[in-house]
Each structure stands twice: as C-alpha cells, then as structure tokens.
PDB file of C-alpha atoms in Angstrom:
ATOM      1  CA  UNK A   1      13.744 103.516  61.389  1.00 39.00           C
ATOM      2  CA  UNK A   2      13.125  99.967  60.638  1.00 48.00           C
ATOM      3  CA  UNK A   3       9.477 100.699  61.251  1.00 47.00           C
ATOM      4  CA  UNK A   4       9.482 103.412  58.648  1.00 49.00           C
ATOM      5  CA  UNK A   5      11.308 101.066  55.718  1.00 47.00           C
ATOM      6  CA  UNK A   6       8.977  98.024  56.468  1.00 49.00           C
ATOM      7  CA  UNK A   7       6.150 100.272  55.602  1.00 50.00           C
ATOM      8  CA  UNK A   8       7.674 102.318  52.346  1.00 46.00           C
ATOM      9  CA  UNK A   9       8.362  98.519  51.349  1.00 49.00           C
ATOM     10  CA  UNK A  10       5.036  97.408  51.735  1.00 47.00           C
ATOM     11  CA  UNK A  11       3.562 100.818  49.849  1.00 46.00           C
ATOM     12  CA  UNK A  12       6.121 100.011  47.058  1.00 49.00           C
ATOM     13  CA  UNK A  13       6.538  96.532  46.673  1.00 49.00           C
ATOM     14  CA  UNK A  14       2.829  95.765  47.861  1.00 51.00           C
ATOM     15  CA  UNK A  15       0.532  99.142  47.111  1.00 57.00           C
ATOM     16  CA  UNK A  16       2.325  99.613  43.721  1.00 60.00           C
ATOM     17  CA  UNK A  17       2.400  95.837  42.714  1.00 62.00           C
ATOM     18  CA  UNK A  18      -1.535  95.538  43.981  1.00 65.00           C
ATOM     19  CA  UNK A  19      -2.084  98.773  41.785  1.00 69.00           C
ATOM     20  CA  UNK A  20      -0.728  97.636  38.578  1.00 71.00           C
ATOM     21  CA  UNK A  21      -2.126  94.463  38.959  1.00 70.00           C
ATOM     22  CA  UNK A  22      -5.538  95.549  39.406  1.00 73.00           C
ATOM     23  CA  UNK A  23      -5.513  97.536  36.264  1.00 76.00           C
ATOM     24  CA  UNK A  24      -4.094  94.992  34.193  1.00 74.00           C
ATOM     25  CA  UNK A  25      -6.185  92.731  35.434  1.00 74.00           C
ATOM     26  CA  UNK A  26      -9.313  94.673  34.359  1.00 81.00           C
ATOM     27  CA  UNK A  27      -7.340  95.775  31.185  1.00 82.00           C
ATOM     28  CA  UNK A  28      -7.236  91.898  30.581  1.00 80.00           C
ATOM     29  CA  UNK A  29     -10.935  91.692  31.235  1.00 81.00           C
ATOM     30  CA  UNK A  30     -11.780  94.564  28.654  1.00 84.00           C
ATOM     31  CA  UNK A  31     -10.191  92.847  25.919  1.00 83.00           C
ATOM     32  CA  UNK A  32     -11.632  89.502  26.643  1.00 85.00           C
ATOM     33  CA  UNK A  33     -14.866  91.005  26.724  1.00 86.00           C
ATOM     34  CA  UNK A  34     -14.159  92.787  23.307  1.00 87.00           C
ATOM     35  CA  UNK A  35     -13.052  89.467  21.734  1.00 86.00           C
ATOM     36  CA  UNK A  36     -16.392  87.609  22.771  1.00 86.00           C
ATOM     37  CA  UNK A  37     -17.882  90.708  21.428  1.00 85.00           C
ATOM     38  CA  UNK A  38     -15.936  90.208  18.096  1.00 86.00           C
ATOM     39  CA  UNK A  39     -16.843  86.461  17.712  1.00 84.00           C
ATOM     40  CA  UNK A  40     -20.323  86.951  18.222  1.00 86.00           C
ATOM     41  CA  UNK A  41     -20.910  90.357  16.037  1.00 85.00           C
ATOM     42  CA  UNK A  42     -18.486  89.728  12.858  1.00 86.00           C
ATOM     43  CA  UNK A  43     -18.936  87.417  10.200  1.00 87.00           C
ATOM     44  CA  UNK A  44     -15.394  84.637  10.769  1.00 85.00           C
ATOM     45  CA  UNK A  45     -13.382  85.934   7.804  1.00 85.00           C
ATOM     46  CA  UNK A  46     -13.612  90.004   9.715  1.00 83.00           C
ATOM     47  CA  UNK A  47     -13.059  88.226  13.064  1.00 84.00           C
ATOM     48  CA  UNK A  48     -10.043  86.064  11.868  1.00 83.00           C
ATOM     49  CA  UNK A  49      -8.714  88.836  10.053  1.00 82.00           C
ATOM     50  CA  UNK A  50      -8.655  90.694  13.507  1.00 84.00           C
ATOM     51  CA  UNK A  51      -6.886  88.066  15.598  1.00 81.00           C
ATOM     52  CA  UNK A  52      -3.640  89.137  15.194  1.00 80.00           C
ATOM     53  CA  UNK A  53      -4.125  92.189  16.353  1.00 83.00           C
ATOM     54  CA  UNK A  54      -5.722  91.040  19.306  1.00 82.00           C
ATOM     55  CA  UNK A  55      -3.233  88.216  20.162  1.00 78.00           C
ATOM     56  CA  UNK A  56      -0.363  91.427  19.926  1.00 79.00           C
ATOM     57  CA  UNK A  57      -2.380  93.202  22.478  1.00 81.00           C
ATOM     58  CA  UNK A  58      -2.485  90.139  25.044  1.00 77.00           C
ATOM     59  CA  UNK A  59       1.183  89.749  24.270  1.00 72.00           C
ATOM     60  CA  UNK A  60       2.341  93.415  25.320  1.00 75.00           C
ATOM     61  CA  UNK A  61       0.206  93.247  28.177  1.00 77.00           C
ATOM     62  CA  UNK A  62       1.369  90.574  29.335  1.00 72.00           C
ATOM     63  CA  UNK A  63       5.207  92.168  28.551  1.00 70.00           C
ATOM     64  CA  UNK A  64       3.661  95.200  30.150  1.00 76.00           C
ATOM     65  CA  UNK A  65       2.630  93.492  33.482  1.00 72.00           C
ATOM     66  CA  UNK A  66       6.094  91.535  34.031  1.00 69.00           C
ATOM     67  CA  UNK A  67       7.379  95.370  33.804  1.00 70.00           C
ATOM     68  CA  UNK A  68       5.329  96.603  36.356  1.00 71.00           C
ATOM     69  CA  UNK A  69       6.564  93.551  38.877  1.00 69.00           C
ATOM     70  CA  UNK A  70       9.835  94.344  37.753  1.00 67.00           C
ATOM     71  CA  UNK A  71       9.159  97.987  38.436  1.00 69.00           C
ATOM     72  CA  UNK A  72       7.832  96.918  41.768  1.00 68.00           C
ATOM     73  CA  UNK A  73      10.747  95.265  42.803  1.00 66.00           C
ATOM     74  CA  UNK A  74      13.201  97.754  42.040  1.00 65.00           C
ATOM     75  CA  UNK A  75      11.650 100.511  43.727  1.00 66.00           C
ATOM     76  CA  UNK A  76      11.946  98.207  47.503  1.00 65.00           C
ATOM     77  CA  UNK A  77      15.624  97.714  46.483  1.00 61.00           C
ATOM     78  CA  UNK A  78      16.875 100.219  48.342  1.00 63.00           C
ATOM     79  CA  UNK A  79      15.468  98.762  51.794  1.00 64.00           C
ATOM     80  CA  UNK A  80      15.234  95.313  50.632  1.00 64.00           C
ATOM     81  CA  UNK A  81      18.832  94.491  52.267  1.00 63.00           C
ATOM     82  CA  UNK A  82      17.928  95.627  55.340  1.00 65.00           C
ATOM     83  CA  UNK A  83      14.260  93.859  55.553  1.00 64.00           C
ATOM     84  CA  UNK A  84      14.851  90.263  54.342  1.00 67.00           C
ATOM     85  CA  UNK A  85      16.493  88.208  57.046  1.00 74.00           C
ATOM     86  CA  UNK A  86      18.039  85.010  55.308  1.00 82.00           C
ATOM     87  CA  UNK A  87      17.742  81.757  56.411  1.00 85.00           C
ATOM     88  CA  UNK A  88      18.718  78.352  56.539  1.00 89.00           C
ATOM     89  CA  UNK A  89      17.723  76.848  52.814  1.00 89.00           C
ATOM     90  CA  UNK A  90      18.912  73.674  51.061  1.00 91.00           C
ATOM     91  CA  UNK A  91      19.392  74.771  47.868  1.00 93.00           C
ATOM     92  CA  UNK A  92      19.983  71.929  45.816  1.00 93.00           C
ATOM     93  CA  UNK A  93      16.689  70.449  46.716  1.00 91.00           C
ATOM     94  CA  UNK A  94      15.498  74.593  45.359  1.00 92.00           C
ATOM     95  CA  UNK A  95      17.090  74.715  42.009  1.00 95.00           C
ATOM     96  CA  UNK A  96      16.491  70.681  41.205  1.00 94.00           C
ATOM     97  CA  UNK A  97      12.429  71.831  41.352  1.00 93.00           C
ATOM     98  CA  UNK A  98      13.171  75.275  39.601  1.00 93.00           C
ATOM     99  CA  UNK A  99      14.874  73.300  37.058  1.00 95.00           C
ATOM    100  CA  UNK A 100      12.059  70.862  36.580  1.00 95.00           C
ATOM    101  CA  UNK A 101       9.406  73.145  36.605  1.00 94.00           C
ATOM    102  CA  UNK A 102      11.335  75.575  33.738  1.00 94.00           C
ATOM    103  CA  UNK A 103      11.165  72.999  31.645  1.00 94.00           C
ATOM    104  CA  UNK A 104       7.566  71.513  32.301  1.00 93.00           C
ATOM    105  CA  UNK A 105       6.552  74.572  31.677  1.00 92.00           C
ATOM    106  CA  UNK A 106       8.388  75.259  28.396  1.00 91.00           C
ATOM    107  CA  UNK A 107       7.580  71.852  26.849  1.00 91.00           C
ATOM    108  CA  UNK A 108       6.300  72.657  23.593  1.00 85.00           C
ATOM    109  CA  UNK A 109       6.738  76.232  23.579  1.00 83.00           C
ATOM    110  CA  UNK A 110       8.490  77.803  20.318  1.00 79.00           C
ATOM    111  CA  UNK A 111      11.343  77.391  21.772  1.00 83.00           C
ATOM    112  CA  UNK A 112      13.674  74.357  22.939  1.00 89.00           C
ATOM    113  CA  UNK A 113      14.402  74.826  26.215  1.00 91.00           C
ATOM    114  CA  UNK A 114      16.353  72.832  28.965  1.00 95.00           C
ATOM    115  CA  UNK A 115      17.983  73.198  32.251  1.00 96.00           C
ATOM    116  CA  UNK A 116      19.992  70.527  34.022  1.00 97.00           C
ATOM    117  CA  UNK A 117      21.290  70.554  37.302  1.00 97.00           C
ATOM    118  CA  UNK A 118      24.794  69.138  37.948  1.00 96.00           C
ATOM    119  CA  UNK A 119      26.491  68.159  41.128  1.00 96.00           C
ATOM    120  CA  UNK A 120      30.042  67.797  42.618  1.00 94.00           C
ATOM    121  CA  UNK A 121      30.640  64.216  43.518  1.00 94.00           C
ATOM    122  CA  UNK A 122      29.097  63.235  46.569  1.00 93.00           C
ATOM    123  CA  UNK A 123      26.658  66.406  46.942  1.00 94.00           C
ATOM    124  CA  UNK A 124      23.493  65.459  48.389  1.00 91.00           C
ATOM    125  CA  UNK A 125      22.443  68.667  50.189  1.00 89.00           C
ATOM    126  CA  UNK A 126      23.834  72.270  49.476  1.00 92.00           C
ATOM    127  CA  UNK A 127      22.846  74.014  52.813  1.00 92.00           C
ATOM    128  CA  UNK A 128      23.497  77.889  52.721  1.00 93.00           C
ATOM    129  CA  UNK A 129      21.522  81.297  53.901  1.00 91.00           C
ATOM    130  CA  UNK A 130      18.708  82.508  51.816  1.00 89.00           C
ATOM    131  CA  UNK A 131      15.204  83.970  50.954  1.00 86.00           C
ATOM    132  CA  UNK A 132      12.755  81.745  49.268  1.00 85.00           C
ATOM    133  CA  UNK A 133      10.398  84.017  47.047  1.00 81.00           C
ATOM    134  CA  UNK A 134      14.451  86.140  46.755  1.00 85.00           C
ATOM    135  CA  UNK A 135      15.841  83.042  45.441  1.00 91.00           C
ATOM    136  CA  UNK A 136      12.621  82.587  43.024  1.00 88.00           C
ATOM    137  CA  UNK A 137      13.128  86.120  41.814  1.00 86.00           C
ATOM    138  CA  UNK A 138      16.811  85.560  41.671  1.00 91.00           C
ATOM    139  CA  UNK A 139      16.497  82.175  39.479  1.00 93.00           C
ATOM    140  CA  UNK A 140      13.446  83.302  37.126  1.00 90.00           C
ATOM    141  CA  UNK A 141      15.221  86.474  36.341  1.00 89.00           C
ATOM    142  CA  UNK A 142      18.922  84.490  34.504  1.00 93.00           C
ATOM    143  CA  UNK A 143      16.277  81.971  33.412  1.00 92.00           C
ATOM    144  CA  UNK A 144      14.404  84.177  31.143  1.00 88.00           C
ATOM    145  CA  UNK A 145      17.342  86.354  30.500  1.00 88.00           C
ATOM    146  CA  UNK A 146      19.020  83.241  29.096  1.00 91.00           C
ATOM    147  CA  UNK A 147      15.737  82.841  26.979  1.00 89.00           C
ATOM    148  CA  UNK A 148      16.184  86.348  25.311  1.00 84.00           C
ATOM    149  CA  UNK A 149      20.199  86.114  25.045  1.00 87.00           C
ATOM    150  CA  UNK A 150      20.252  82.695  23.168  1.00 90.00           C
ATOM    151  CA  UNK A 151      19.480  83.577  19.701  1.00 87.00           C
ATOM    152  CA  UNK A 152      16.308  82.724  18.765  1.00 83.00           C
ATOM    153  CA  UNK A 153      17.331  79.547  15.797  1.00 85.00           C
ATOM    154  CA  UNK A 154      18.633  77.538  18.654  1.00 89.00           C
ATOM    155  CA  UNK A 155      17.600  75.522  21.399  1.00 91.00           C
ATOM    156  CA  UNK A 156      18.824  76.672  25.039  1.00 93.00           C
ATOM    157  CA  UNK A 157      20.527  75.135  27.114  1.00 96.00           C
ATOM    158  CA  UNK A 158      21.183  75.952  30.737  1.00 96.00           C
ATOM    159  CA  UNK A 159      23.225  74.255  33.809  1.00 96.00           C
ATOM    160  CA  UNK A 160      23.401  74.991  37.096  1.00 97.00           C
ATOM    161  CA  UNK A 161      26.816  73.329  38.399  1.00 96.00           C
ATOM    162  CA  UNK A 162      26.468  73.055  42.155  1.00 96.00           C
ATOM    163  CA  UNK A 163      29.513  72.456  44.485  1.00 96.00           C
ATOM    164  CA  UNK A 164      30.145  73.285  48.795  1.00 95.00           C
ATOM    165  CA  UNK A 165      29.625  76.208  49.162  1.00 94.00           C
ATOM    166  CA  UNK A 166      28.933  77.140  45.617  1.00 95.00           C
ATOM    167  CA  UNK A 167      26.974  77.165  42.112  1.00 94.00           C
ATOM    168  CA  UNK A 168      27.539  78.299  38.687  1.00 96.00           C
ATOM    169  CA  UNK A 169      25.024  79.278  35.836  1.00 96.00           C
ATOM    170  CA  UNK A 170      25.583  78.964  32.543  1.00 95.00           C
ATOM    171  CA  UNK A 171      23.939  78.929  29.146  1.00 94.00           C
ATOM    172  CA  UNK A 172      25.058  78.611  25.617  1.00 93.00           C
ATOM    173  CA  UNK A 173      24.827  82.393  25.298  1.00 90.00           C
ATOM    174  CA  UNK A 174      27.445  84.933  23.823  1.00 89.00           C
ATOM    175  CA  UNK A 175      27.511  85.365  27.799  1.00 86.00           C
ATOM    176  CA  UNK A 176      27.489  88.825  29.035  1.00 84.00           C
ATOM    177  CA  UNK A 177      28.788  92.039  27.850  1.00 82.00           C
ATOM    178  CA  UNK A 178      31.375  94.144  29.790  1.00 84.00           C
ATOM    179  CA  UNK A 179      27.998  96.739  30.170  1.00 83.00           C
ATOM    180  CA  UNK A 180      26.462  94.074  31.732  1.00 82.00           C
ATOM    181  CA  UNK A 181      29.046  92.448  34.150  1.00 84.00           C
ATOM    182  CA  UNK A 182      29.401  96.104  35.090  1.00 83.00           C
ATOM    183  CA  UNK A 183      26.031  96.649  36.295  1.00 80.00           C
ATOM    184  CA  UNK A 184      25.873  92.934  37.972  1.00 83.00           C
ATOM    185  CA  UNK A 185      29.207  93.098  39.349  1.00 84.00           C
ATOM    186  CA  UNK A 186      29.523  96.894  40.457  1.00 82.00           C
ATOM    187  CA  UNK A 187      25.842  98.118  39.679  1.00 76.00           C
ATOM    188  CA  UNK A 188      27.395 100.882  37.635  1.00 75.00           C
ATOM    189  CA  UNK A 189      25.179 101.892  34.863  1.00 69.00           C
ATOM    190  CA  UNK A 190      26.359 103.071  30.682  1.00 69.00           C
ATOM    191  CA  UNK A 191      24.864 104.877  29.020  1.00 66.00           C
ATOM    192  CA  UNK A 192      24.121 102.552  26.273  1.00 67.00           C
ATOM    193  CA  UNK A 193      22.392 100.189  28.895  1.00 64.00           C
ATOM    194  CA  UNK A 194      20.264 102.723  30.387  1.00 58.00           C
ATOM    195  CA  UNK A 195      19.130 103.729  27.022  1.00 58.00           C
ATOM    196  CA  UNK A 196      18.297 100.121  26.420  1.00 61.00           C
ATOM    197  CA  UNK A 197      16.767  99.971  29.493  1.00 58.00           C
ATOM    198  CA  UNK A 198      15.792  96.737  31.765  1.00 57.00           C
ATOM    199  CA  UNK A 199      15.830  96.010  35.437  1.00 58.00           C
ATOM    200  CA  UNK A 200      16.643  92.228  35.180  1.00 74.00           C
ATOM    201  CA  UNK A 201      20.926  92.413  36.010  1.00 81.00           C
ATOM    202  CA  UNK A 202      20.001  94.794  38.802  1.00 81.00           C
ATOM    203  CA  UNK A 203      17.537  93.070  40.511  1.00 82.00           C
ATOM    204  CA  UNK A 204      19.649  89.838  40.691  1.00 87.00           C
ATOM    205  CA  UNK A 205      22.406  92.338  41.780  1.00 87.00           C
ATOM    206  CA  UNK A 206      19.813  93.379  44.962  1.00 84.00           C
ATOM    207  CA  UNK A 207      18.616  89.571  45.465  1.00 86.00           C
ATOM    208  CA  UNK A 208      21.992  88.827  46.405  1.00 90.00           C
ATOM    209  CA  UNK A 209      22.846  91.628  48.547  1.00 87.00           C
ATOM    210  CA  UNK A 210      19.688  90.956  50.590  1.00 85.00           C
ATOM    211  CA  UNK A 211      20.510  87.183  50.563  1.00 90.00           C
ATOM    212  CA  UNK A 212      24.133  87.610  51.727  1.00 90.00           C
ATOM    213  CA  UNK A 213      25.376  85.493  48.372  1.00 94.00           C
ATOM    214  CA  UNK A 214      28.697  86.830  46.409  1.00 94.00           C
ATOM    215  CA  UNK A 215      28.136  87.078  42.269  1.00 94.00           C
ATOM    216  CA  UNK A 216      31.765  86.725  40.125  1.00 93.00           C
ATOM    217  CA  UNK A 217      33.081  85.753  37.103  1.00 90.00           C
ATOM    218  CA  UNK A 218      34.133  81.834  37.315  1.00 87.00           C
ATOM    219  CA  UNK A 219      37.682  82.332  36.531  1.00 80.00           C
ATOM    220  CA  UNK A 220      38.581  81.311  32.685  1.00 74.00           C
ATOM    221  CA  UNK A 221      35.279  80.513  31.754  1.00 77.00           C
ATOM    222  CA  UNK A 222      31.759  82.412  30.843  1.00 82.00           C
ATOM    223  CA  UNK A 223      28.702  82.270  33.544  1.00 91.00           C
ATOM    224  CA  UNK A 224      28.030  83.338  36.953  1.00 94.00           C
ATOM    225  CA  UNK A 225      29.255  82.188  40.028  1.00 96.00           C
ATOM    226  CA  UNK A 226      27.149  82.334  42.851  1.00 97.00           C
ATOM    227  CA  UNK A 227      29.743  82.606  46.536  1.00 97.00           C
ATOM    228  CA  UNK A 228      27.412  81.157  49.359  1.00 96.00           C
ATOM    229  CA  UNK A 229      27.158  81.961  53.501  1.00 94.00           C
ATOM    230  CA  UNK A 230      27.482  78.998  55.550  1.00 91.00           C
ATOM    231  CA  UNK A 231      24.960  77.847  57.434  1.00 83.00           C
ATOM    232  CA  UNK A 232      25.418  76.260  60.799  1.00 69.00           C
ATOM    233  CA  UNK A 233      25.337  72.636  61.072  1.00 58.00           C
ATOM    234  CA  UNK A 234      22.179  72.555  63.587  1.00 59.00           C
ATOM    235  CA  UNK A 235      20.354  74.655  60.849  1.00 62.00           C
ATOM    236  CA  UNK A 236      22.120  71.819  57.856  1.00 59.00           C
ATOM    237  CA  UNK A 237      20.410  69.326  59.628  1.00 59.00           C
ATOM    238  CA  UNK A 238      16.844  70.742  60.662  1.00 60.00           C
ATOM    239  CA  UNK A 239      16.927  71.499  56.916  1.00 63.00           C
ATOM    240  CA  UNK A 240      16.688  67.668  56.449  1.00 51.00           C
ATOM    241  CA  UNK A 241      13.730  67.163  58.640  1.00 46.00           C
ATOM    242  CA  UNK A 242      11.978  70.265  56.730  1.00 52.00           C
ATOM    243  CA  UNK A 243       8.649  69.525  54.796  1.00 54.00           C
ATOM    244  CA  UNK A 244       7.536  71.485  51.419  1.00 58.00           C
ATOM    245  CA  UNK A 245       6.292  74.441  51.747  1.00 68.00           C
ATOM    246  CA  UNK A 246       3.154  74.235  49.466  1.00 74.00           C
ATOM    247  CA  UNK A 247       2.012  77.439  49.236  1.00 72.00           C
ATOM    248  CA  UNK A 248       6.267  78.514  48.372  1.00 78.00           C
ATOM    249  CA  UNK A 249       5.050  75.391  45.403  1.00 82.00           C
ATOM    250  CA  UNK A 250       2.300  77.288  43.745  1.00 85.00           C
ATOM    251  CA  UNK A 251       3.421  81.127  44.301  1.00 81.00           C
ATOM    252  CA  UNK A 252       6.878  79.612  42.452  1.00 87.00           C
ATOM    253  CA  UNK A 253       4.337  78.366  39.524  1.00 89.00           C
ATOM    254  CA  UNK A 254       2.264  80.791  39.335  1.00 84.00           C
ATOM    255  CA  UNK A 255       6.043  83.689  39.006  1.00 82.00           C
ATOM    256  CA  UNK A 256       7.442  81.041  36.323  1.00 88.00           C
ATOM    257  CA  UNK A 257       4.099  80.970  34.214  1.00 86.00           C
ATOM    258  CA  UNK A 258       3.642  84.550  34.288  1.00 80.00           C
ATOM    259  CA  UNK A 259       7.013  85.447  33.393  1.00 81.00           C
ATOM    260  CA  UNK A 260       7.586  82.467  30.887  1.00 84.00           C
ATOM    261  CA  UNK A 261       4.159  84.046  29.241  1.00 77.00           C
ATOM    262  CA  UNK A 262       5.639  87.587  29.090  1.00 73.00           C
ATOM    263  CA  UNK A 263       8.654  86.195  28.244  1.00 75.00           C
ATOM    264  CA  UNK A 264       7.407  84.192  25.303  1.00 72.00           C
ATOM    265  CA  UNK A 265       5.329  87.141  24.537  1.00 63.00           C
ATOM    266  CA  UNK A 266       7.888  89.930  23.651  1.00 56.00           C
ATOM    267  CA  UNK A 267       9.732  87.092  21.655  1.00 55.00           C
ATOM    268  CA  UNK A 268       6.807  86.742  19.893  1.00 48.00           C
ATOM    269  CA  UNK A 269       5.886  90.525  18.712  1.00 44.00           C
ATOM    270  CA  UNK A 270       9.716  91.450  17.826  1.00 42.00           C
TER     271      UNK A 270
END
C-alpha cells in the first residue's frame, strides 16, 4: 500500500537520516569541546603538535556523515520511484545556478574546479519532468564524483551541454569504467565494485528512475547523456511565470557545502 511505503520512506530516509545526524552532530560537539579544552590546557608547541590529528578526525567525520546521507538515501530507493511524483521544472535555469554555486563554493579550495554550462543555439528554457531536491541529489552526486575521478595534479573541468529534450555531462576524467557503466546503466553490481564499495552510480541510477529521465552513453564520445520527458506546453509556460523557491536556494547550499566539505575531506586524508 502506498500508505505503508510513504511511511517505511519517512522511517528510512527521515528516522535514519535524523538519527545519524543527531549523533554526528553531538560527535562534532565533543571534539570541539576537546579542542577548546586542548588550547586552553597545553602549552602551543603540545597543542600544535596535536592539530593534525584533530583536523583528520573532523575530516572523516565529515566523510563519515556524507555516508550516512548516502546510506539514507539508498535504503528509500526501493520505494522512491513510486513516491516522488515529477513535475514540470525548467532545467536550464536549475543547472545554470548548480553550476554557479559549484564553483563559488570551490573558489580557493585545493583544487581548481569549474563547471560551465553550454547551450544549443537558440535554447532559452529546457522544460522537462522532474524532482527538485532529486535533481540536487542527482547533480551533487557526478559533481563530486568528477572531483574524486580527475586526478588530483589537475584542475577539473566539467560541462553540462544542454539541447531539446536533452543534456550531457562531461569532465576531463578517464570517464567511466565498464564496472561502472554497468551499475549506472543496468544496476548490475561486480564484484570488484562492491568490494570497493560506494553508493554514488546507484543513487543517480534511482534519481532517474524516480524522475522519469533516460541515462546512456552519448554515442562516440565519453559522458552521460541525460534522455528527458516532455512536459506539456501549459506546464512550459507556467514554468516562465514561476518565482524562486528560496527555501529549494538554501537546502541546495547547505547539500553542496556539506558534500563539497566531505568531499574535500577524504581527498585530504588519502
């Protein structure tokens, strides 16, 4: 029953997500306490000697707690499809501020980063069916998996091609493995991958489903090509009239900052 999923999704995605995040959160505390403790009971050469050992532990927990959201997510996959209803979304408009914000917010990180959005000729608007917190999940997700896969001397660089009916990603990645296409494109699992681990290819792989959009291969070239649903022309052109949704504005910060922190993070301990 429909009932029945709504509320396994909400103890999953909600219960489990609130639980993790409550213990991180007073995980977080704990250690902030310990480091005002540090600061104020060691002499500076013991305390400074000690900071790298702290700054690891802020790192992996803030690797940990992307896991848990991760962890979250996945277990609602199974009902996900059947409780998101998309709707009418201009995307364009979407992945133009996703693009900005990725790369306000990795200005003067360790890393170059930047994303650039390119259109057909003529493309104003790219109306289609969607999910907006799907779509942020979706984009954040090949975002920081472009981060890991583009080896760490140089700079990244990502594009998001956008055409009717359609958009590509790319990034100047080795691109994916067959493993990998295989789990995006046909969610079946090797061995070698679940060894390895990781929940970000599946995850887009469920965003999809539950947003109605196709995922392929472009055909002669590396990337991902995201197939879209129509949407009706009276939905195109309420879309147009549509304000921004501020509260969609910070929630979509607050995802990219924690996830650009984690991200950053397990870069930073390898």
């Amino acid at each position: 029953m429909v009932q029945d999923e709504e509320s396994l999704a909400l103890a999953l995605r909600g219960g489990l997500r609130g639980r993790f995040q409550g213990s991180f959160n007073q995980l977080e505390n704990a250690v902030e306490a310990l480091d005002d403790f540090m600061l104020q009971r060691l002499n500076p050469s013991d305390y400074a000697s000690l900071r790298s050992m702290m700054r690891e532990i802020n790192w992996q927990l803030a690797y940990l707690r992307r896991l848990s959201d991760h962890a979250a997510d996945a277990a609602t996959a199974p009902v996900l499809e059947k409780l998101r209803v998309p709707a009418p979304l201009e995307l364009l408009s979407q992945l133009t501020e996703a693009a900005e914000l990725f790369n306000e917010l990795t200005t003067g990180s360790a890393r170059s980063v930047h994303v650039t959005v390119e259109t057909a000729p003529g493309l104003d608007v790219l109306p289609t069916m969607s999910d907006a917190a799907l779509l942020d999940g979706l984009l954040i997700n090949l975002l920081t998996n472009s981060l890991q896969a583009v080896p760490q001397t140089d700079a990244v660089q990502i594009t998001l091609s956008c055409a009717p009916g359609r958009f590509i990603y790319r990034d100047n990645g080795p691109g994916l493995s067959q493993d990998a296409l295989h789990v995006l494109l046909d969610g079946i699992w090797s061995e070698e991958l679940l060894s390895k681990g990781g929940l970000g290819l599946p995850l887009i792989r469920t965003y999809c489903k539950a947003m109605g959009w196709q995922i392929s291969q472009p055909e002669g070239e590396r990337g991902l090509l995201f197939t879209l649903p129509p949407c009706k022309a009276e939905d195109a052109r309420a879309l147009e009239l549509s304000s921004p949704d501020t509260y969609s504005i910070r929630r979509r910060r607050a995802l990219y900052e924690r996830e650009l922190q984690a991200c950053f993070a397990a870069s930073c301990a390898l």
